[in-house]
């Protein structure tokens, strides 16, 4: 029963809530959560504008919160849910954290890690793409469309 309740879609909806927080703050709407044993242990959304920091991506915020929560630097038993395919920087951080699984919504054709080097992800990390892709993609494309008006 827990597997039905705590599906990839369930946790991607949590990541989308984080993306909405970024949108409300006029940040690029990307959100992330990290899950351990069906429990959200960390949340993050883009803070690059607020912090004036190009590294303040949703995933980076979530990695920091998760390692603090666990008191450990490795996240090999955790799952990262993120609304957009990680960039090369975030994929590198995922590698170093040894995250067990990455689930992302929308592909990032311009800046996603797969465009540069798909092997940057740790070899033991499972990657699942396209979960709630339409919802994730609509949020970010709507943001940029509004910026161009």
PDB file of C-alpha atoms in Angstrom:
ATOM      1  CA  UNK A   1       0.000   0.000   0.000  1.00  0.00           C
ATOM      2  CA  UNK A   2       2.783   2.468   0.855  1.00  0.00           C
ATOM      3  CA  UNK A   3       4.255   1.994  -2.614  1.00  0.00           C
ATOM      4  CA  UNK A   4       1.017   3.263  -4.156  1.00  0.00           C
ATOM      5  CA  UNK A   5       0.764   6.233  -1.812  1.00  0.00           C
ATOM      6  CA  UNK A   6       4.445   7.115  -2.013  1.00  0.00           C
ATOM      7  CA  UNK A   7       4.867   6.904  -5.783  1.00  0.00           C
ATOM      8  CA  UNK A   8       7.248   8.895  -7.952  1.00  0.00           C
ATOM      9  CA  UNK A   9       4.277  11.111  -8.840  1.00  0.00           C
ATOM     10  CA  UNK A  10       3.525  11.752  -5.168  1.00  0.00           C
ATOM     11  CA  UNK A  11       7.054  12.997  -4.493  1.00  0.00           C
ATOM     12  CA  UNK A  12       7.269  14.907  -7.799  1.00  0.00           C
ATOM     13  CA  UNK A  13       4.200  16.839  -6.637  1.00  0.00           C
ATOM     14  CA  UNK A  14       6.226  17.781  -3.555  1.00  0.00           C
ATOM     15  CA  UNK A  15       9.054  18.983  -5.814  1.00  0.00           C
ATOM     16  CA  UNK A  16       6.502  20.985  -7.819  1.00  0.00           C
ATOM     17  CA  UNK A  17       5.406  22.697  -4.582  1.00  0.00           C
ATOM     18  CA  UNK A  18       9.013  23.811  -4.160  1.00  0.00           C
ATOM     19  CA  UNK A  19       9.086  25.031  -7.770  1.00  0.00           C
ATOM     20  CA  UNK A  20       5.970  27.084  -7.023  1.00  0.00           C
ATOM     21  CA  UNK A  21       7.827  28.724  -4.116  1.00  0.00           C
ATOM     22  CA  UNK A  22      10.590  29.705  -6.538  1.00  0.00           C
ATOM     23  CA  UNK A  23       8.015  31.053  -8.997  1.00  0.00           C
ATOM     24  CA  UNK A  24       6.390  33.133  -6.247  1.00  0.00           C
ATOM     25  CA  UNK A  25       9.819  34.633  -5.513  1.00  0.00           C
ATOM     26  CA  UNK A  26      10.424  35.393  -9.222  1.00  0.00           C
ATOM     27  CA  UNK A  27      13.099  32.707  -9.403  1.00  0.00           C
ATOM     28  CA  UNK A  28      13.324  30.151 -12.203  1.00  0.00           C
ATOM     29  CA  UNK A  29      10.692  27.646 -11.016  1.00  0.00           C
ATOM     30  CA  UNK A  30      12.674  24.518 -10.284  1.00  0.00           C
ATOM     31  CA  UNK A  31      12.038  22.492  -7.164  1.00  0.00           C
ATOM     32  CA  UNK A  32      13.596  19.467  -5.526  1.00  0.00           C
ATOM     33  CA  UNK A  33      12.997  17.133  -2.623  1.00  0.00           C
ATOM     34  CA  UNK A  34      15.125  14.337  -1.237  1.00  0.00           C
ATOM     35  CA  UNK A  35      13.380  11.273   0.126  1.00  0.00           C
ATOM     36  CA  UNK A  36      14.638   8.612   2.504  1.00  0.00           C
ATOM     37  CA  UNK A  37      12.438   5.648   3.436  1.00  0.00           C
ATOM     38  CA  UNK A  38       9.319   7.287   1.952  1.00  0.00           C
ATOM     39  CA  UNK A  39       9.919  10.464   3.955  1.00  0.00           C
ATOM     40  CA  UNK A  40      10.857  13.875   2.580  1.00  0.00           C
ATOM     41  CA  UNK A  41      14.015  14.789   4.475  1.00  0.00           C
ATOM     42  CA  UNK A  42      15.033  17.838   2.440  1.00  0.00           C
ATOM     43  CA  UNK A  43      13.481  20.473   0.212  1.00  0.00           C
ATOM     44  CA  UNK A  44      14.967  23.054  -2.077  1.00  0.00           C
ATOM     45  CA  UNK A  45      14.089  25.501  -4.800  1.00  0.00           C
ATOM     46  CA  UNK A  46      16.089  27.909  -6.898  1.00  0.00           C
ATOM     47  CA  UNK A  47      17.526  30.791  -4.885  1.00  0.00           C
ATOM     48  CA  UNK A  48      20.012  32.135  -7.429  1.00  0.00           C
ATOM     49  CA  UNK A  49      18.440  35.605  -7.612  1.00  0.00           C
ATOM     50  CA  UNK A  50      17.755  36.049  -3.907  1.00  0.00           C
ATOM     51  CA  UNK A  51      21.216  34.884  -2.880  1.00  0.00           C
ATOM     52  CA  UNK A  52      22.962  36.367  -5.934  1.00  0.00           C
ATOM     53  CA  UNK A  53      24.628  32.977  -6.257  1.00  0.00           C
ATOM     54  CA  UNK A  54      24.723  31.054  -9.540  1.00  0.00           C
ATOM     55  CA  UNK A  55      25.238  27.796  -7.620  1.00  0.00           C
ATOM     56  CA  UNK A  56      22.052  28.143  -5.515  1.00  0.00           C
ATOM     57  CA  UNK A  57      20.111  25.618  -7.596  1.00  0.00           C
ATOM     58  CA  UNK A  58      17.207  23.634  -6.138  1.00  0.00           C
ATOM     59  CA  UNK A  59      19.232  20.410  -6.051  1.00  0.00           C
ATOM     60  CA  UNK A  60      22.167  22.049  -4.284  1.00  0.00           C
ATOM     61  CA  UNK A  61      19.846  23.430  -1.606  1.00  0.00           C
ATOM     62  CA  UNK A  62      18.299  19.982  -1.161  1.00  0.00           C
ATOM     63  CA  UNK A  63      21.670  18.180  -1.019  1.00  0.00           C
ATOM     64  CA  UNK A  64      22.859  20.499   1.739  1.00  0.00           C
ATOM     65  CA  UNK A  65      19.646  20.086   3.740  1.00  0.00           C
ATOM     66  CA  UNK A  66      19.674  16.274   3.328  1.00  0.00           C
ATOM     67  CA  UNK A  67      23.274  15.824   4.422  1.00  0.00           C
ATOM     68  CA  UNK A  68      22.648  18.062   7.425  1.00  0.00           C
ATOM     69  CA  UNK A  69      19.501  16.086   8.287  1.00  0.00           C
ATOM     70  CA  UNK A  70      21.328  12.747   8.048  1.00  0.00           C
ATOM     71  CA  UNK A  71      24.597  13.956   9.519  1.00  0.00           C
ATOM     72  CA  UNK A  72      26.384  12.230   6.652  1.00  0.00           C
ATOM     73  CA  UNK A  73      27.749  13.248   3.270  1.00  0.00           C
ATOM     74  CA  UNK A  74      26.501  10.245   1.317  1.00  0.00           C
ATOM     75  CA  UNK A  75      22.914   9.927   0.147  1.00  0.00           C
ATOM     76  CA  UNK A  76      23.152   6.460  -1.390  1.00  0.00           C
ATOM     77  CA  UNK A  77      19.874   5.329   0.185  1.00  0.00           C
ATOM     78  CA  UNK A  78      17.998   8.465  -0.872  1.00  0.00           C
ATOM     79  CA  UNK A  79      16.058   9.612  -3.925  1.00  0.00           C
ATOM     80  CA  UNK A  80      16.282  13.080  -5.466  1.00  0.00           C
ATOM     81  CA  UNK A  81      13.079  14.299  -7.107  1.00  0.00           C
ATOM     82  CA  UNK A  82      13.616  17.389  -9.227  1.00  0.00           C
ATOM     83  CA  UNK A  83      11.315  19.120 -11.690  1.00  0.00           C
ATOM     84  CA  UNK A  84      14.022  19.685 -14.340  1.00  0.00           C
ATOM     85  CA  UNK A  85      16.890  17.502 -15.507  1.00  0.00           C
ATOM     86  CA  UNK A  86      19.950  18.428 -13.415  1.00  0.00           C
ATOM     87  CA  UNK A  87      22.630  20.595 -14.986  1.00  0.00           C
ATOM     88  CA  UNK A  88      26.238  19.416 -15.099  1.00  0.00           C
ATOM     89  CA  UNK A  89      27.021  21.114 -11.750  1.00  0.00           C
ATOM     90  CA  UNK A  90      24.089  19.472  -9.966  1.00  0.00           C
ATOM     91  CA  UNK A  91      24.782  16.121 -11.625  1.00  0.00           C
ATOM     92  CA  UNK A  92      28.366  16.389 -10.350  1.00  0.00           C
ATOM     93  CA  UNK A  93      27.103  17.105  -6.843  1.00  0.00           C
ATOM     94  CA  UNK A  94      24.762  14.119  -7.168  1.00  0.00           C
ATOM     95  CA  UNK A  95      27.790  12.015  -8.121  1.00  0.00           C
ATOM     96  CA  UNK A  96      29.755  13.113  -5.055  1.00  0.00           C
ATOM     97  CA  UNK A  97      26.766  12.539  -2.769  1.00  0.00           C
ATOM     98  CA  UNK A  98      26.346   9.054  -4.277  1.00  0.00           C
ATOM     99  CA  UNK A  99      22.584   9.633  -4.424  1.00  0.00           C
ATOM    100  CA  UNK A 100      20.806   6.316  -4.907  1.00  0.00           C
ATOM    101  CA  UNK A 101      18.250   7.486  -7.444  1.00  0.00           C
ATOM    102  CA  UNK A 102      17.369  10.618  -9.403  1.00  0.00           C
ATOM    103  CA  UNK A 103      13.839  11.160 -10.684  1.00  0.00           C
ATOM    104  CA  UNK A 104      13.277  14.231 -12.832  1.00  0.00           C
ATOM    105  CA  UNK A 105      10.346  15.700 -14.677  1.00  0.00           C
ATOM    106  CA  UNK A 106      11.260  17.759 -17.727  1.00  0.00           C
ATOM    107  CA  UNK A 107      14.341  17.259 -19.871  1.00  0.00           C
ATOM    108  CA  UNK A 108      16.641  20.270 -20.265  1.00  0.00           C
ATOM    109  CA  UNK A 109      17.786  20.178 -23.870  1.00  0.00           C
ATOM    110  CA  UNK A 110      20.024  23.251 -23.482  1.00  0.00           C
ATOM    111  CA  UNK A 111      21.694  22.823 -20.102  1.00  0.00           C
ATOM    112  CA  UNK A 112      20.890  19.323 -18.874  1.00  0.00           C
ATOM    113  CA  UNK A 113      23.748  17.057 -17.864  1.00  0.00           C
ATOM    114  CA  UNK A 114      23.008  14.535 -20.646  1.00  0.00           C
ATOM    115  CA  UNK A 115      23.876  17.134 -23.279  1.00  0.00           C
ATOM    116  CA  UNK A 116      27.379  17.428 -21.858  1.00  0.00           C
ATOM    117  CA  UNK A 117      28.233  14.084 -20.302  1.00  0.00           C
ATOM    118  CA  UNK A 118      25.653  11.492 -19.299  1.00  0.00           C
ATOM    119  CA  UNK A 119      28.307   9.508 -17.418  1.00  0.00           C
ATOM    120  CA  UNK A 120      28.743  12.307 -14.859  1.00  0.00           C
ATOM    121  CA  UNK A 121      26.088  10.529 -12.752  1.00  0.00           C
ATOM    122  CA  UNK A 122      27.468   7.939 -10.308  1.00  0.00           C
ATOM    123  CA  UNK A 123      27.413   4.482 -11.938  1.00  0.00           C
ATOM    124  CA  UNK A 124      25.244   3.075  -9.130  1.00  0.00           C
ATOM    125  CA  UNK A 125      22.675   5.887  -9.362  1.00  0.00           C
ATOM    126  CA  UNK A 126      19.383   4.933 -11.000  1.00  0.00           C
ATOM    127  CA  UNK A 127      17.892   7.678 -13.191  1.00  0.00           C
ATOM    128  CA  UNK A 128      14.208   7.944 -14.095  1.00  0.00           C
ATOM    129  CA  UNK A 129      13.193  10.688 -16.527  1.00  0.00           C
ATOM    130  CA  UNK A 130       9.853  12.150 -17.539  1.00  0.00           C
ATOM    131  CA  UNK A 131       7.822  11.823 -14.335  1.00  0.00           C
ATOM    132  CA  UNK A 132       5.018  14.401 -14.594  1.00  0.00           C
ATOM    133  CA  UNK A 133       6.946  15.841 -17.519  1.00  0.00           C
ATOM    134  CA  UNK A 134       4.051  17.956 -18.841  1.00  0.00           C
ATOM    135  CA  UNK A 135       3.416  19.661 -15.498  1.00  0.00           C
ATOM    136  CA  UNK A 136       7.111  20.310 -14.900  1.00  0.00           C
ATOM    137  CA  UNK A 137       7.716  21.539 -18.438  1.00  0.00           C
ATOM    138  CA  UNK A 138       4.639  23.808 -18.444  1.00  0.00           C
ATOM    139  CA  UNK A 139       5.718  25.538 -15.266  1.00  0.00           C
ATOM    140  CA  UNK A 140       9.158  26.471 -16.529  1.00  0.00           C
ATOM    141  CA  UNK A 141       8.112  27.297 -20.103  1.00  0.00           C
ATOM    142  CA  UNK A 142       5.308  29.513 -18.766  1.00  0.00           C
ATOM    143  CA  UNK A 143       7.807  31.366 -16.601  1.00  0.00           C
ATOM    144  CA  UNK A 144      10.099  32.156 -19.524  1.00  0.00           C
ATOM    145  CA  UNK A 145       7.188  32.989 -21.831  1.00  0.00           C
ATOM    146  CA  UNK A 146       5.954  35.573 -19.290  1.00  0.00           C
ATOM    147  CA  UNK A 147       9.483  37.040 -19.049  1.00  0.00           C
ATOM    148  CA  UNK A 148       9.528  37.618 -22.833  1.00  0.00           C
ATOM    149  CA  UNK A 149       6.232  39.571 -22.845  1.00  0.00           C
TER     150      UNK A 149
END
